[in-house]
Amino acid sequence: AQTVTQSQPEMSVQEAETVTLSCTYDTSENNYYLFWYKQPPSRQMILVIRQEAYKQQNATENRFSVNFQKAAKSFSLKISDSQLGDTAMYFCAFVTIQGAQKLVFGQGTRLTINP
Amino acid sequence: DAGVIQSPRHEVTEMGQEVTLRCKLISGHNSLFWYRQTMMRGLELLIYFNNNVPIDDSGMPEDRFSAKMPNASFSTLKIQPSEPRDSAVYFCASRLGGNKEAFFGQGTRLTVV
């Protein structure tokens, strides 16, 4: 079974700082996708960034970037120049390309950006 | 496109009553997920449909829970009878294809008293 682990239940940083959220996953598959979702207090789940396992280049979306280490099964999210609006729960998620193709989530990290 | 639409946004019901949560998929999407979110358990996958067929319902807590897709664009999640421990936020999400990101509705906050 595929599992996703986020080892940091909560994090807090000052505005404009850089913060990195950790995620590890477990799978025997070779081809899959990884995602980071953001859930602000409004409770809407918003896709932040996506990474295809077959791509070696790390994905980047403006201030958000990932460090994808396939051999280590690690997928961390880096937020640069953090802003107050980045305060939210962040979920790491995983889906295989073959087989069941379930979208499985980690437990989430609550990130607070302080002014 | 209006996105994934869930109704109602909030539901308060008494223990023992039947509750039906509704979800309209994004047009053209062919996969649907129902998730339950609580503080204790986080985001749990309840059931997953692909092309209207339930693929994996191993996350459905017990027989009190049932989910259907009467057509390609609509799904219901029913709890009968409801219990206080069912109180949670229930999300549905849809996607196109087997490996792309899922788009979420705004969730239904269910409170069973």
Short mmCIF file of C-alpha atoms in Angstrom, two decimals:
data_model
loop_
_atom_site.label_atom_id
_atom_site.label_comp_id
_atom_site.label_asym_id
_atom_site.label_seq_id
_atom_site.Cartn_x
_atom_site.Cartn_y
_atom_site.Cartn_z
CA ALA A 1 0.00 0.00 0.00
CA GLN A 2 1.10 3.51 -0.76
CA THR A 3 1.61 5.82 2.20
CA VAL A 4 2.56 9.47 2.57
CA THR A 5 4.21 10.84 5.71
CA GLN A 6 4.56 14.45 6.76
CA SER A 7 6.67 14.53 9.89
CA GLN A 8 6.09 18.19 10.84
CA PRO A 9 2.61 18.73 12.30
CA GLU A 10 3.20 22.47 12.72
CA MET A 11 5.70 25.09 11.57
CA SER A 12 5.98 28.81 12.11
CA VAL A 13 8.22 31.38 10.40
CA GLN A 14 8.47 35.13 10.01
CA GLU A 15 7.19 36.88 6.94
CA ALA A 16 9.75 37.00 4.08
CA GLU A 17 11.66 34.00 5.40
CA THR A 18 12.10 30.75 3.49
CA VAL A 19 10.49 27.60 4.85
CA THR A 20 10.74 23.96 3.81
CA LEU A 21 8.03 21.38 4.45
CA SER A 22 8.98 17.72 4.44
CA CYS A 23 7.22 14.76 2.84
CA THR A 24 8.23 11.15 2.36
CA TYR A 25 6.27 8.43 0.65
CA ASP A 26 6.38 4.70 0.25
CA THR A 27 5.63 2.83 -2.95
CA SER A 28 6.92 -0.03 -5.02
CA GLU A 29 5.81 1.67 -8.23
CA ASN A 30 8.25 3.47 -10.51
CA ASN A 31 5.89 5.87 -12.24
CA TYR A 32 3.74 8.26 -10.26
CA TYR A 33 2.83 11.87 -9.60
CA LEU A 34 3.36 13.93 -6.47
CA PHE A 35 1.45 17.03 -5.42
CA TRP A 36 1.38 19.70 -2.76
CA TYR A 37 -2.02 21.10 -1.86
CA LYS A 38 -2.73 24.12 0.31
CA GLN A 39 -5.79 24.46 2.55
CA PRO A 40 -6.25 27.99 3.92
CA PRO A 41 -8.78 28.77 6.66
CA SER A 42 -11.47 29.02 3.99
CA ARG A 43 -11.04 25.19 3.84
CA GLN A 44 -10.77 25.14 0.03
CA MET A 45 -8.12 22.66 -1.19
CA ILE A 46 -5.85 24.36 -3.72
CA LEU A 47 -3.18 22.70 -5.83
CA VAL A 48 0.19 24.39 -5.28
CA ILE A 49 2.60 22.34 -7.36
CA ARG A 50 2.93 19.01 -9.17
CA GLN A 51 5.89 16.75 -9.97
CA GLU A 52 6.07 13.83 -12.38
CA ALA A 53 8.35 11.06 -11.08
CA TYR A 54 9.92 10.50 -14.49
CA LYS A 55 11.19 14.08 -14.60
CA GLN A 56 14.51 14.74 -12.93
CA GLN A 57 14.04 18.50 -12.94
CA ASN A 58 12.38 19.85 -9.82
CA ALA A 59 9.08 21.66 -10.39
CA THR A 60 8.82 25.38 -9.67
CA GLU A 61 5.79 27.70 -9.46
CA ASN A 62 6.78 31.27 -8.63
CA ARG A 63 7.81 31.27 -4.94
CA PHE A 64 7.10 27.55 -4.56
CA SER A 65 9.59 24.87 -5.51
CA VAL A 66 10.14 21.22 -4.67
CA ASN A 67 13.16 19.08 -3.91
CA PHE A 68 12.32 15.68 -5.37
CA GLN A 69 14.66 12.87 -4.36
CA LYS A 70 13.29 9.73 -6.00
CA ALA A 71 15.76 7.27 -4.52
CA ALA A 72 15.07 8.58 -1.03
CA LYS A 73 11.32 8.84 -1.76
CA SER A 74 11.37 12.39 -0.53
CA PHE A 75 9.35 15.35 -1.84
CA SER A 76 9.84 18.58 0.12
CA LEU A 77 8.21 21.93 -0.60
CA LYS A 78 10.16 25.16 -0.32
CA ILE A 79 8.35 28.47 0.03
CA SER A 80 10.57 31.48 -0.62
CA ASP A 81 9.83 35.03 0.55
CA SER A 82 6.91 33.74 2.62
CA GLN A 83 3.80 35.90 2.82
CA LEU A 84 0.98 36.16 5.35
CA GLY A 85 -1.35 34.61 2.78
CA ASP A 86 0.75 31.45 2.80
CA THR A 87 -0.65 30.61 6.24
CA ALA A 88 -2.51 27.33 5.72
CA MET A 89 -2.44 23.56 6.08
CA TYR A 90 -0.20 21.98 3.47
CA PHE A 91 -0.80 18.44 2.28
CA CYS A 92 1.54 16.23 0.29
CA ALA A 93 -0.23 13.77 -2.03
CA PHE A 94 0.70 10.87 -4.27
CA VAL A 95 -0.91 8.93 -7.11
CA THR A 96 0.41 6.02 -9.17
CA ILE A 97 0.10 5.99 -12.94
CA GLN A 98 -0.68 2.27 -13.06
CA GLY A 99 -2.84 0.18 -10.78
CA ALA A 100 -5.37 1.65 -8.41
CA GLN A 101 -4.49 5.32 -9.12
CA LYS A 102 -5.81 6.41 -5.73
CA LEU A 103 -4.88 9.90 -4.62
CA VAL A 104 -3.38 9.44 -1.15
CA PHE A 105 -2.64 12.32 1.22
CA GLY A 106 -0.28 12.85 4.13
CA GLN A 107 -1.48 14.12 7.49
CA GLY A 108 -0.66 17.71 6.70
CA THR A 109 1.58 20.45 8.11
CA ARG A 110 0.05 23.55 9.64
CA LEU A 111 2.16 26.52 8.53
CA THR A 112 1.85 29.90 10.17
CA ILE A 113 3.52 32.99 8.73
CA ASN A 114 4.01 35.65 11.39
CA PRO A 115 4.14 39.38 10.60
CA ASP B 1 -16.34 26.13 -15.50
CA ALA B 2 -17.91 26.39 -12.05
CA GLY B 3 -15.60 23.80 -10.55
CA VAL B 4 -16.64 20.94 -8.28
CA ILE B 5 -19.87 21.84 -6.52
CA GLN B 6 -20.89 20.33 -3.21
CA SER B 7 -24.14 20.72 -1.35
CA PRO B 8 -25.05 21.53 1.28
CA ARG B 9 -22.13 23.58 2.65
CA HIS B 10 -23.25 22.91 6.20
CA GLU B 11 -25.51 20.23 7.63
CA VAL B 12 -26.64 19.77 11.21
CA THR B 13 -28.67 16.68 11.94
CA GLU B 14 -29.75 14.57 14.85
CA MET B 15 -28.28 11.19 15.59
CA GLY B 16 -30.13 8.45 13.77
CA GLN B 17 -31.22 10.60 10.85
CA GLU B 18 -30.28 9.92 7.24
CA VAL B 19 -27.85 12.39 5.67
CA THR B 20 -27.17 12.80 1.95
CA LEU B 21 -24.23 14.79 0.66
CA ARG B 22 -24.11 15.78 -2.99
CA CYS B 23 -21.34 16.45 -5.46
CA LYS B 24 -21.31 17.70 -9.06
CA LEU B 25 -18.12 16.93 -10.96
CA ILE B 26 -16.35 19.26 -13.33
CA SER B 27 -17.70 18.66 -16.83
CA GLY B 28 -15.66 16.01 -18.65
CA HIS B 29 -13.93 14.64 -15.57
CA ASN B 30 -14.15 10.89 -15.19
CA SER B 31 -12.79 10.16 -11.71
CA LEU B 32 -14.37 11.04 -8.38
CA PHE B 33 -13.08 10.85 -4.82
CA TRP B 34 -14.91 11.24 -1.53
CA TYR B 35 -12.74 12.26 1.45
CA ARG B 36 -13.49 12.86 5.11
CA GLN B 37 -11.43 15.35 7.11
CA THR B 38 -11.19 15.42 10.90
CA MET B 39 -8.62 16.83 13.30
CA MET B 40 -7.76 13.38 14.60
CA ARG B 41 -7.48 11.46 11.33
CA GLY B 42 -6.68 14.12 8.77
CA LEU B 43 -7.85 13.57 5.20
CA GLU B 44 -9.17 10.03 4.73
CA LEU B 45 -10.11 8.59 1.35
CA LEU B 46 -13.53 6.98 1.64
CA ILE B 47 -14.23 5.82 -1.91
CA TYR B 48 -12.95 6.33 -5.43
CA PHE B 49 -14.91 6.02 -8.70
CA ASN B 50 -13.54 5.81 -12.22
CA ASN B 51 -15.97 6.14 -15.13
CA ASN B 52 -18.92 5.79 -12.72
CA VAL B 53 -17.61 2.48 -11.33
CA PRO B 54 -16.45 2.21 -7.70
CA ILE B 55 -12.80 1.17 -7.84
CA ASP B 56 -11.87 1.21 -4.17
CA ASP B 57 -14.27 1.54 -1.24
CA SER B 58 -11.92 0.18 1.39
CA GLY B 59 -12.03 3.50 3.24
CA MET B 60 -15.79 3.46 3.79
CA PRO B 61 -16.10 3.16 7.58
CA GLU B 62 -19.00 0.74 7.76
CA ASP B 63 -22.27 -0.28 6.17
CA ARG B 64 -23.93 2.93 7.33
CA PHE B 65 -22.03 4.71 4.55
CA SER B 66 -22.89 4.32 0.87
CA ALA B 67 -21.90 6.23 -2.25
CA LYS B 68 -23.33 6.26 -5.75
CA MET B 69 -22.76 7.82 -9.14
CA PRO B 70 -26.14 7.76 -10.89
CA ASN B 71 -24.56 9.49 -13.89
CA ALA B 72 -21.17 10.71 -15.06
CA SER B 73 -21.45 14.15 -13.49
CA PHE B 74 -23.09 13.57 -10.12
CA SER B 75 -22.46 11.62 -6.93
CA THR B 76 -24.06 11.18 -3.54
CA LEU B 77 -22.66 10.04 -0.21
CA LYS B 78 -25.30 8.78 2.18
CA ILE B 79 -25.01 8.05 5.90
CA GLN B 80 -27.86 6.10 7.45
CA PRO B 81 -28.22 6.19 10.38
CA SER B 82 -25.89 9.04 11.28
CA GLU B 83 -23.88 9.09 14.52
CA PRO B 84 -22.04 11.90 16.35
CA ARG B 85 -18.67 10.37 15.36
CA ASP B 86 -19.55 11.01 11.72
CA SER B 87 -19.16 14.74 12.34
CA ALA B 88 -16.48 15.97 9.94
CA VAL B 89 -15.89 17.91 6.76
CA TYR B 90 -16.63 15.80 3.70
CA PHE B 91 -14.93 16.67 0.43
CA CYS B 92 -15.45 15.38 -3.05
CA ALA B 93 -12.84 15.85 -5.76
CA SER B 94 -12.85 15.11 -9.47
CA ARG B 95 -10.14 14.71 -12.06
CA LEU B 96 -9.60 13.95 -15.71
CA GLY B 97 -7.57 10.87 -16.39
CA GLY B 98 -5.83 8.54 -13.98
CA ASN B 99 -2.81 10.52 -13.04
CA LYS B 100 -3.62 14.17 -13.00
CA GLU B 101 -4.35 16.37 -10.06
CA ALA B 102 -7.79 16.36 -8.46
CA PHE B 103 -9.93 19.44 -8.06
CA PHE B 104 -11.82 19.78 -4.82
CA GLY B 105 -15.22 21.10 -3.89
CA GLN B 106 -15.55 23.42 -0.93
CA GLY B 107 -16.65 20.62 1.36
CA THR B 108 -19.69 19.91 3.49
CA ARG B 109 -19.33 20.42 7.22
CA LEU B 110 -21.50 17.77 8.86
CA THR B 111 -22.45 17.99 12.51
CA VAL B 112 -24.40 15.14 14.07
CA VAL B 113 -25.84 15.98 17.49
#
